[in-house]
Amino acid sequence: MKQTKTLKVRVRDKHAPLLQQMARSVNFVWNYLNELSARSIRERGRFLSAFDLHPYTKGANKELGLHSQTLQEIAREYVTRRKQFKKLRLNWRKSGGVRRSLGWIPINTGAARWKNGQVYHNSYYFKVWDSYGLSQYQFRSGSFNEDARGRWYFNVVVEVDTAVPTGQDKIGIDLGLKDTATCSDGTKLEAGRFYRDLEPKLAIAQRARNKKRVQAIHAKIANRRKDALHKFTRQLVNRAGAIYVGNVKSSSLTQTKMAKSVLDAGWGLLKTMLEYKCAGAGIVFKAVNEAYTTQTCSNCGALPDSRPKGIAGLGIREWTCSACGVRHDRDINAAKNILAVGHGRPAVGIPVL
């Protein structure tokens, strides 16, 4: 079975000055297209497509030190984001200052290839830490990207052979703050383990205003979170035939006092990983309405008086159903109800969702 996959490799630091120069040119083109598009809308009432924008940048690649296809990719990405955010004009890409945009150099299919043990693009060779054996892949679209620490990475889409998982389990997932994810079979991904041991070091670096150290610790936390979520989601996809997750929105909770815990949990990243991994494996994935799943007894389907209610009940981790006498782990009970809703078999106590 063929499937596309994005590979990410680190670019050697000696190439950073060249990539930063190219990134400044990318920002210049982006801002030019941004103003050009806004002016067309203002003066002629016409939205310019990527095809309409291409003639305005044609031939400028040599002056800017960019590949000709990079100019086309910038125009395509600009139009895509303008439609996505439904704005007449997008934010400017800044090449300097505290709020500067992180470097980005898009690459179209065929504009980069593996040559002489290096990535060859725009008449330059870029040495990378090749952890995937890039010589065995045919490069498709990709990009060079900079992170907050000034390190550059080469991201490229390739086609790989994958085996279809044979798992047949049906799994419901409840997202939470104490545990990032709790499955209906009792499997849990503990929240906070990504950063707890790094919090004292982070506090010291912040008090000392050591910007580079703070960025390094934040990057380490982010890498730990991604690694844990990748491993957790891969295990679920390998053994499941259908996965259902509650449709809780982290964006709404980031406006409350729980913002730090919500952002640390990484719900959005977890759902994104599950969505594309399930799609690649041919597995059912669905976000379902989780209303009343915490309060409903997964055994009898009742809404007993002993159930945890509202904000006051957030501290109740275990409770006993006064209707049938079954004792529940709060999160596992919610995950079981989410699984039932995903199957289209809501418990008796859950209203029509």
Short mmCIF file of C-alpha atoms in Angstrom, two decimals:
data_model
loop_
_atom_site.label_atom_id
_atom_site.label_comp_id
_atom_site.label_asym_id
_atom_site.label_seq_id
_atom_site.Cartn_x
_atom_site.Cartn_y
_atom_site.Cartn_z
CA MET A 1 0.00 0.00 0.00
CA LYS A 2 1.43 3.38 -1.04
CA GLN A 3 1.11 6.40 1.22
CA THR A 4 2.61 9.90 1.31
CA LYS A 5 4.65 10.87 4.33
CA THR A 6 6.57 13.99 5.36
CA LEU A 7 10.17 13.44 6.43
CA LYS A 8 11.96 16.06 8.54
CA VAL A 9 15.75 16.25 8.74
CA ARG A 10 18.06 18.80 10.35
CA VAL A 11 20.15 21.02 8.08
CA ARG A 12 23.75 21.73 9.09
CA ASP A 13 24.17 25.09 10.82
CA LYS A 14 26.74 26.32 8.31
CA HIS A 15 23.93 26.76 5.78
CA ALA A 16 21.91 29.06 8.08
CA PRO A 17 23.18 32.40 6.62
CA LEU A 18 22.27 31.34 3.06
CA LEU A 19 18.86 30.05 4.12
CA GLN A 20 18.16 33.24 6.09
CA GLN A 21 18.99 35.31 3.03
CA MET A 22 16.60 33.22 0.93
CA ALA A 23 13.94 33.49 3.65
CA ARG A 24 14.17 37.30 3.55
CA SER A 25 13.54 37.15 -0.19
CA VAL A 26 10.52 34.89 0.43
CA ASN A 27 9.16 37.44 2.90
CA PHE A 28 9.68 40.22 0.34
CA VAL A 29 7.69 38.29 -2.29
CA TRP A 30 4.93 37.44 0.21
CA ASN A 31 4.53 41.09 1.24
CA TYR A 32 4.55 42.20 -2.39
CA LEU A 33 1.77 39.75 -3.28
CA ASN A 34 -0.11 40.75 -0.15
CA GLU A 35 -0.15 44.42 -1.15
CA LEU A 36 -0.85 43.58 -4.80
CA SER A 37 -3.83 41.41 -3.93
CA ALA A 38 -5.25 43.95 -1.47
CA ARG A 39 -4.90 46.73 -4.04
CA SER A 40 -6.71 44.64 -6.69
CA ILE A 41 -9.59 44.03 -4.30
CA ARG A 42 -9.74 47.68 -3.24
CA GLU A 43 -9.51 49.24 -6.71
CA ARG A 44 -11.12 46.64 -8.98
CA GLY A 45 -13.10 44.50 -6.56
CA ARG A 46 -11.32 41.40 -7.86
CA PHE A 47 -9.61 38.62 -5.96
CA LEU A 48 -6.42 37.53 -7.71
CA SER A 49 -5.80 33.79 -7.98
CA ALA A 50 -2.38 32.15 -7.82
CA PHE A 51 -2.43 31.96 -11.63
CA ASP A 52 -3.12 35.72 -11.80
CA LEU A 53 -0.21 36.47 -9.44
CA HIS A 54 2.42 34.44 -11.30
CA PRO A 55 3.08 37.03 -14.09
CA TYR A 56 3.90 39.69 -11.49
CA THR A 57 6.83 37.67 -10.09
CA LYS A 58 8.00 36.01 -13.31
CA GLY A 59 11.73 36.44 -13.88
CA ALA A 60 12.42 37.85 -10.43
CA ASN A 61 13.96 34.65 -9.09
CA LYS A 62 17.51 35.52 -10.20
CA GLU A 63 17.33 38.95 -8.60
CA LEU A 64 16.02 37.46 -5.36
CA GLY A 65 18.22 34.36 -5.28
CA LEU A 66 15.27 31.98 -5.28
CA HIS A 67 14.18 29.07 -7.46
CA SER A 68 11.51 30.02 -10.01
CA GLN A 69 9.14 27.37 -8.64
CA THR A 70 9.54 28.82 -5.14
CA LEU A 71 7.88 32.02 -6.39
CA GLN A 72 4.95 29.97 -7.67
CA GLU A 73 4.66 28.13 -4.36
CA ILE A 74 4.61 31.41 -2.42
CA ALA A 75 1.71 32.65 -4.57
CA ARG A 76 -0.18 29.38 -4.17
CA GLU A 77 0.31 29.37 -0.39
CA TYR A 78 -0.70 33.01 -0.11
CA VAL A 79 -4.00 32.45 -1.93
CA THR A 80 -4.68 29.32 0.14
CA ARG A 81 -4.20 31.21 3.43
CA ARG A 82 -6.23 34.20 2.23
CA LYS A 83 -9.16 31.86 1.55
CA GLN A 84 -8.64 30.01 4.81
CA PHE A 85 -8.68 33.09 7.02
CA LYS A 86 -11.20 34.97 4.83
CA LYS A 87 -9.18 38.19 4.88
CA LEU A 88 -8.63 40.84 2.24
CA ARG A 89 -5.03 41.19 3.39
CA LEU A 90 -2.93 38.85 5.50
CA ASN A 91 -0.28 39.72 8.09
CA TRP A 92 3.07 40.92 6.81
CA ARG A 93 6.02 38.55 7.05
CA LYS A 94 8.69 40.35 9.07
CA SER A 95 12.40 39.68 8.48
CA GLY A 96 13.66 41.43 11.60
CA GLY A 97 12.75 42.55 15.08
CA VAL A 98 11.38 40.72 18.09
CA ARG A 99 8.29 39.53 16.24
CA ARG A 100 10.07 38.41 13.10
CA SER A 101 8.59 35.56 11.09
CA LEU A 102 10.39 32.24 11.26
CA GLY A 103 12.19 31.37 8.06
CA TRP A 104 10.24 29.51 5.39
CA ILE A 105 11.32 28.54 1.87
CA PRO A 106 8.72 26.46 -0.04
CA ILE A 107 9.85 23.97 -2.68
CA ASN A 108 7.75 22.52 -5.48
CA THR A 109 7.99 18.95 -6.80
CA GLY A 110 11.22 18.46 -8.73
CA ALA A 111 12.90 21.60 -7.37
CA ALA A 112 14.97 19.60 -4.88
CA ARG A 113 16.64 16.21 -5.14
CA TRP A 114 19.23 14.03 -3.46
CA LYS A 115 22.60 14.44 -5.16
CA ASN A 116 26.11 13.46 -4.02
CA GLY A 117 24.86 12.66 -0.52
CA GLN A 118 23.28 16.09 -0.05
CA VAL A 119 20.05 17.94 -0.77
CA TYR A 120 20.45 19.86 -4.02
CA HIS A 121 18.23 22.90 -4.49
CA ASN A 122 18.56 26.16 -6.40
CA SER A 123 22.16 25.32 -7.49
CA TYR A 124 23.22 24.85 -3.85
CA TYR A 125 24.11 21.74 -1.87
CA PHE A 126 22.76 21.43 1.68
CA LYS A 127 24.24 18.93 4.09
CA VAL A 128 21.70 17.32 6.43
CA TRP A 129 21.66 14.74 9.19
CA ASP A 130 20.11 11.99 7.10
CA SER A 131 18.26 9.73 9.53
CA TYR A 132 15.85 8.30 6.93
CA GLY A 133 18.09 7.32 4.03
CA LEU A 134 16.80 10.02 1.69
CA SER A 135 18.60 8.52 -1.30
CA GLN A 136 15.90 5.84 -1.58
CA TYR A 137 13.04 8.34 -1.97
CA GLN A 138 11.76 10.45 -4.84
CA PHE A 139 11.23 13.97 -3.49
CA ARG A 140 7.89 15.65 -4.01
CA SER A 141 6.96 19.07 -2.58
CA GLY A 142 8.74 20.30 0.52
CA SER A 143 10.21 23.29 2.33
CA PHE A 144 13.07 24.58 4.44
CA ASN A 145 11.82 25.76 7.83
CA GLU A 146 13.41 27.56 10.74
CA ASP A 147 12.51 26.94 14.38
CA ALA A 148 12.52 29.41 17.28
CA ARG A 149 16.17 28.62 18.06
CA GLY A 150 17.37 29.50 14.57
CA ARG A 151 17.86 25.88 13.50
CA TRP A 152 16.86 24.89 10.00
CA TYR A 153 15.08 21.73 8.86
CA PHE A 154 14.34 20.22 5.47
CA ASN A 155 10.78 18.86 5.24
CA VAL A 156 9.91 16.79 2.19
CA VAL A 157 6.90 14.74 1.11
CA VAL A 158 7.75 11.25 -0.13
CA GLU A 159 5.84 8.12 -1.06
CA VAL A 160 6.39 5.08 1.16
CA ASP A 161 5.12 1.52 1.36
CA THR A 162 2.94 0.89 4.40
CA ALA A 163 1.22 -2.16 5.79
CA VAL A 164 -2.45 -1.92 6.70
CA PRO A 165 -2.95 -2.55 10.45
CA THR A 166 -5.00 -5.64 11.30
CA GLY A 167 -6.39 -4.33 14.60
CA GLN A 168 -10.13 -4.59 15.15
CA ASP A 169 -10.57 -2.85 18.51
CA LYS A 170 -13.14 -0.08 18.89
CA ILE A 171 -11.79 2.68 21.10
CA GLY A 172 -13.39 5.76 22.67
CA ILE A 173 -11.10 8.53 23.93
CA ASP A 174 -11.84 11.13 26.59
CA LEU A 175 -9.54 14.17 26.57
CA GLY A 176 -8.66 15.66 29.93
CA LEU A 177 -6.17 17.67 31.96
CA LYS A 178 -5.09 15.16 34.61
CA ASP A 179 -4.53 12.64 31.82
CA THR A 180 -4.19 13.96 28.28
CA ALA A 181 -6.15 11.01 26.90
CA THR A 182 -8.04 8.15 28.52
CA CYS A 183 -9.22 5.22 26.41
CA SER A 184 -12.33 3.15 26.97
CA ASP A 185 -10.14 0.10 27.69
CA GLY A 186 -8.32 1.92 30.51
CA THR A 187 -5.20 2.98 28.60
CA LYS A 188 -4.05 6.46 29.61
CA LEU A 189 -1.54 9.07 28.47
CA GLU A 190 -0.46 11.03 31.51
CA ALA A 191 -0.42 14.81 31.16
CA GLY A 192 2.51 16.88 32.36
CA ARG A 193 5.17 14.24 32.01
CA PHE A 194 6.63 16.21 29.10
CA TYR A 195 7.83 19.08 31.24
CA ARG A 196 7.55 18.50 35.00
CA ASP A 197 11.26 17.82 35.50
CA LEU A 198 12.16 20.82 33.30
CA GLU A 199 10.00 23.40 35.10
CA PRO A 200 12.67 24.34 37.71
CA LYS A 201 15.31 24.78 34.98
CA LEU A 202 12.87 26.84 32.91
CA ALA A 203 12.09 29.08 35.89
CA ILE A 204 15.79 29.71 36.53
CA ALA A 205 16.43 30.56 32.87
CA GLN A 206 13.43 32.92 32.76
CA ARG A 207 14.51 34.75 35.91
CA ALA A 208 18.01 35.11 34.48
CA ARG A 209 16.49 36.36 31.19
CA ASN A 210 18.60 33.82 29.32
CA LYS A 211 16.62 33.86 26.09
CA LYS A 212 18.56 31.11 24.31
CA ARG A 213 18.27 28.76 27.28
CA VAL A 214 14.52 29.41 27.56
CA GLN A 215 14.06 28.66 23.86
CA ALA A 216 16.07 25.45 24.18
CA ILE A 217 13.99 24.21 27.12
CA HIS A 218 10.71 25.06 25.36
CA ALA A 219 11.93 23.18 22.28
CA LYS A 220 12.81 20.17 24.41
CA ILE A 221 9.35 20.18 25.97
CA ALA A 222 7.71 20.42 22.54
CA ASN A 223 9.84 17.56 21.21
CA ARG A 224 8.97 15.38 24.21
CA ARG A 225 5.28 16.11 23.73
CA LYS A 226 5.39 15.24 20.03
CA ASP A 227 7.34 12.04 20.71
CA ALA A 228 4.88 10.86 23.38
CA LEU A 229 1.84 11.69 21.24
CA HIS A 230 3.32 10.00 18.17
CA LYS A 231 3.99 6.79 20.12
CA PHE A 232 0.59 6.83 21.81
CA THR A 233 -1.38 7.44 18.61
CA ARG A 234 0.62 4.87 16.65
CA GLN A 235 -0.17 2.18 19.23
CA LEU A 236 -3.87 3.03 19.03
CA VAL A 237 -3.96 2.99 15.22
CA ASN A 238 -2.11 -0.33 15.07
CA ARG A 239 -4.67 -2.12 17.24
CA ALA A 240 -7.91 -0.32 16.38
CA GLY A 241 -10.46 -0.56 13.64
CA ALA A 242 -12.38 2.53 14.77
CA ILE A 243 -11.45 5.44 17.03
CA TYR A 244 -13.89 7.98 18.49
CA VAL A 245 -12.78 11.07 20.41
CA GLY A 246 -14.71 13.75 22.28
CA ASN A 247 -15.11 17.04 20.40
CA VAL A 248 -13.81 19.23 23.22
CA LYS A 249 -12.33 22.48 21.85
CA SER A 250 -9.09 23.62 23.42
CA SER A 251 -9.49 27.11 21.90
CA SER A 252 -12.49 27.87 24.11
CA LEU A 253 -10.73 26.71 27.29
CA THR A 254 -7.56 28.72 26.63
CA GLN A 255 -9.52 31.82 27.64
CA THR A 256 -9.99 30.46 31.18
CA LYS A 257 -7.74 29.87 34.19
CA MET A 258 -7.06 26.37 32.83
CA ALA A 259 -5.22 27.77 29.79
CA LYS A 260 -1.75 26.52 30.78
CA SER A 261 -2.96 22.99 31.48
CA VAL A 262 -4.99 22.89 28.26
CA LEU A 263 -2.06 24.01 26.13
CA ASP A 264 0.29 21.58 27.87
CA ALA A 265 -2.09 18.70 27.16
CA GLY A 266 -1.82 19.13 23.39
CA TRP A 267 -5.37 18.04 22.50
CA GLY A 268 -5.30 19.63 19.06
CA LEU A 269 -2.04 17.91 18.11
CA LEU A 270 -3.34 14.57 19.40
CA LYS A 271 -6.52 14.79 17.29
CA THR A 272 -4.55 15.91 14.22
CA MET A 273 -2.20 12.93 14.53
CA LEU A 274 -5.07 10.49 14.98
CA GLU A 275 -6.94 11.95 12.01
CA TYR A 276 -4.15 11.64 9.45
CA LYS A 277 -2.83 8.34 10.78
CA CYS A 278 -6.31 6.79 10.69
CA ALA A 279 -6.85 8.16 7.17
CA GLY A 280 -3.58 6.62 6.02
CA ALA A 281 -4.41 3.26 7.60
CA GLY A 282 -8.03 3.14 6.40
CA ILE A 283 -9.38 3.28 9.95
CA VAL A 284 -12.59 5.00 11.05
CA PHE A 285 -11.93 8.21 12.99
CA LYS A 286 -14.68 10.48 14.25
CA ALA A 287 -15.03 13.35 16.73
CA VAL A 288 -18.36 12.98 18.57
CA ASN A 289 -20.40 15.19 20.87
CA GLU A 290 -19.28 14.45 24.41
CA ALA A 291 -22.16 16.19 26.22
CA TYR A 292 -23.17 14.33 29.43
CA THR A 293 -20.61 11.55 28.83
CA THR A 294 -18.95 12.27 32.18
CA GLN A 295 -22.20 12.29 34.16
CA THR A 296 -23.88 9.27 32.56
CA CYS A 297 -23.32 5.79 33.97
CA SER A 298 -21.80 3.66 31.20
CA ASN A 299 -23.24 0.52 32.80
CA CYS A 300 -26.94 1.37 33.17
CA GLY A 301 -27.20 4.61 31.16
CA ALA A 302 -28.75 6.59 33.99
CA LEU A 303 -27.99 10.11 35.18
CA PRO A 304 -27.77 9.35 38.93
CA ASP A 305 -27.74 11.94 41.69
CA SER A 306 -24.27 10.76 42.71
CA ARG A 307 -22.70 11.82 39.38
CA PRO A 308 -20.04 14.59 39.21
CA LYS A 309 -21.70 17.87 38.20
CA GLY A 310 -20.29 21.08 36.78
CA ILE A 311 -17.08 22.80 37.79
CA ALA A 312 -17.55 21.74 41.42
CA GLY A 313 -17.35 18.11 40.33
CA LEU A 314 -14.02 18.40 38.50
CA GLY A 315 -12.18 17.16 41.58
CA ILE A 316 -14.23 13.95 41.73
CA ARG A 317 -12.09 11.30 40.05
CA GLU A 318 -14.15 8.24 41.05
CA TRP A 319 -17.85 7.91 41.78
CA THR A 320 -20.44 5.22 42.40
CA CYS A 321 -23.68 5.09 40.45
CA SER A 322 -26.58 5.32 42.89
CA ALA A 323 -28.83 3.55 40.36
CA CYS A 324 -26.88 0.34 39.74
CA GLY A 325 -24.08 0.49 42.33
CA VAL A 326 -21.19 0.26 39.85
CA ARG A 327 -18.09 2.28 40.76
CA HIS A 328 -16.55 4.31 37.93
CA ASP A 329 -13.26 5.93 37.12
CA ARG A 330 -14.46 9.32 35.90
CA ASP A 331 -12.41 9.42 32.67
CA ILE A 332 -12.79 5.75 31.71
CA ASN A 333 -16.56 6.05 32.18
CA ALA A 334 -16.61 9.11 29.87
CA ALA A 335 -14.49 7.26 27.27
CA LYS A 336 -16.91 4.32 27.29
CA ASN A 337 -19.84 6.68 26.72
CA ILE A 338 -17.96 8.40 23.88
CA LEU A 339 -17.45 4.99 22.29
CA ALA A 340 -21.19 4.30 22.61
CA VAL A 341 -22.04 7.63 21.00
CA GLY A 342 -19.58 6.91 18.20
CA HIS A 343 -21.35 3.63 17.51
CA GLY A 344 -24.65 5.46 17.29
CA ARG A 345 -25.82 3.71 20.44
CA PRO A 346 -26.10 6.50 23.03
CA ALA A 347 -26.73 5.36 26.58
CA VAL A 348 -30.28 5.74 27.85
CA GLY A 349 -29.41 8.72 30.01
CA ILE A 350 -27.66 10.65 27.25
CA PRO A 351 -30.00 13.05 25.42
CA VAL A 352 -30.20 13.08 21.64
CA LEU A 353 -26.85 14.46 20.47
#
